[in-house]
Amino acid sequence: MRLPGSTQLILAASFLWVAPPVPAQSVAPVIRLSVDLREAPRRIFHARLILPARPGPLTLLYPEWIPGEHAPDGPVSELVGLRFTAAGKTLPWRRDDLNQYMFHLDIPEGITSVEANYDYLSPALGEGFSAGPSADSFIAALEWNLVVLYPAGQPSDSLLYQASLRLPQGWKFASALTATSQGEDHVDFAPASLTALVDSPVLAGQYLRSINLAPDVTPPHRLNIAADNVATLEMPDDQLAGYSRLVREEGALFGARHYNHYDFLLSLTNNFHANGLEHPQSSDERAPEHMFSNPEQVLLYNSLLAHEFTHSWNGKYRRPAGLATADFNQPMKDDLLWIYEGLTQYIGEMISARSGLRTADDYREALAYTAALLDHRPGRTWRSLEDTSLSAPALYNEGTRNWSSWRRSTDFYDEGWLIWLEADMIIRQQSHGQRSLDDFCRRFYGAPDSGPRVLPYTIEDVVTALNEILPYDWRNFFESRVYQINEHAPLGGIENGGWRLIYNGTPNAQIHAREDVTARADYNFSLGMSVETGAGEKNGRISDVIPGTPAADAGLAPAMRIVSVNGRAFTPAVLREAVDSAQKSTKPIQMTADNAGVGRSFDIPYHGGERYPHLERNAGQPDFLDQSLQPLIPFKP
Ligand SMILES: [Zn+2]
């Protein structure tokens, strides 16, 4: 048995430290990286690297495994125009035969430094994290892994980079990096380890606003927002207050912070793919431009910043040992993503309610939808939750997901939510409300305060820490939910929390918001499919079908386009009306659909009407779920 104090001491030897900005004792030669963003609106990032070198073979790497992306998705195909020179002469290079991220050079006698010039071409369309669309006419979100090369064979902690940036005229920037000098369109940053550089992106833009959150809290927190126009930078006061409370609530939950300052770097634009990427002292969030003002977008995105911020503790500071690699080209082990992402999902959703960024009702509607969706996944019959963690690189990369419920997806996020909710409810129930998962968070992720650093853990460390909060068979708890195959989603957290999952004809607020934002009609829990409702060719296209449901049994499949319903041309309203009126009829719903140019009719004998999931209170049980949503620092709504 290990006590918390001794745990810290034992693991102290295996800390991977992120180098402080200027390590006093370091003798590592500095690599200079200059990035020119003046053509960012044309989606070209120019880069120049000056690297100390010795005569003989030199191998350089382009980052492949990107922290937080959990996949070998470094966009090496977008690295173009690569040229090396030394002492004014071009140096030939050759890509490795087996590793497309590796470049070989032979440095001639008498050479002490090599210069590399290259471009990164940022895509205009598509998905992806750092490799997704990252620039438009007014915003550039620069993750340094896109524009860096580094010498093979040295840990990223030991390489020192001095970065500088040129910006389009009139643009401003924000970053967790320390600026040492700044001109009108030029900024020099203090030297940082390659680890810290890749973990400190820059948000640049013509319209950029920096807001101090929770000024009463030390260290400082800034919310930096870049947008495509100045009006989008406006933020309702209640949401601003909510994000300040988020800063305080996270501090109260964990009891310590592991950064010297924190910068949210938020791009509000419809031109990027919405997502977030965590870093220890900052986070790179991309969301649609009305994230703060459109009620449906608010509902979908009000936990995005909380999720990425939580990663500063769960993911960046404490990280599964298999994800704490020495450099960006070592493969990562994704087996514990159900903790890294799953617990972050639970905390991010829950703490958004504690912070008043969403109501308890909104939280429960989102939880009901998540639980229902996971419970309607036939893929559960052939693969475990752990298997989705292990398959993360493939699952992140799926693009259009037909038959997604038969595949399963990156379920370790949302099912992690359900599992960690259940762990929390068990602790609350068995300790009669005296303890909770909050105590685990403080013990595992908390004191002492520190700057960025990595303290790796194993599943055994997690089980031990949970047992210190509440003695319980945690090993079997995870074994049965994560590692074994389960036909049904783990709903014990909802039930132990004093609620139950039900279905009725009342629309679910979360589903309604998703239908609105993604232009889709959601019949997952009735017909068993979802249908695109956007204009043009997409109207009526079936985005997905769940095997074993009435739609699937009738022969419908993803990518077919519904042409008519009960003899009337398809519109979302016609389909809804058909589903509703079938409740009073014995006749099947009749559809015709186009399958890549071939038309066919389908009969769906479904009479259950619209069905949406909700949580219903079980009055016989204490409301531990509501307890978990109470702020640690009370406030008046
Ligand atoms: Zn995450």
Short mmCIF file of C-alpha atoms and ligand atoms in Angstrom, two decimals, residues 278 307-308 311 340-341 344 413, ligand 1:
data_model
loop_
_atom_site.label_atom_id
_atom_site.label_comp_id
_atom_site.label_asym_id
_atom_site.label_seq_id
_atom_site.Cartn_x
_atom_site.Cartn_y
_atom_site.Cartn_z
CA GLU A 278 -5.12 20.91 -25.16
CA HIS A 307 -12.90 20.14 -21.57
CA GLU A 308 -9.63 21.53 -22.94
CA HIS A 311 -6.73 18.58 -19.79
CA TYR A 340 -7.27 10.74 -20.48
CA GLU A 341 -10.31 11.68 -22.59
CA THR A 344 -11.90 14.82 -18.99
CA TYR A 413 -14.95 10.02 -24.60
ZN ZN B 1 -9.90 15.92 -24.95
#
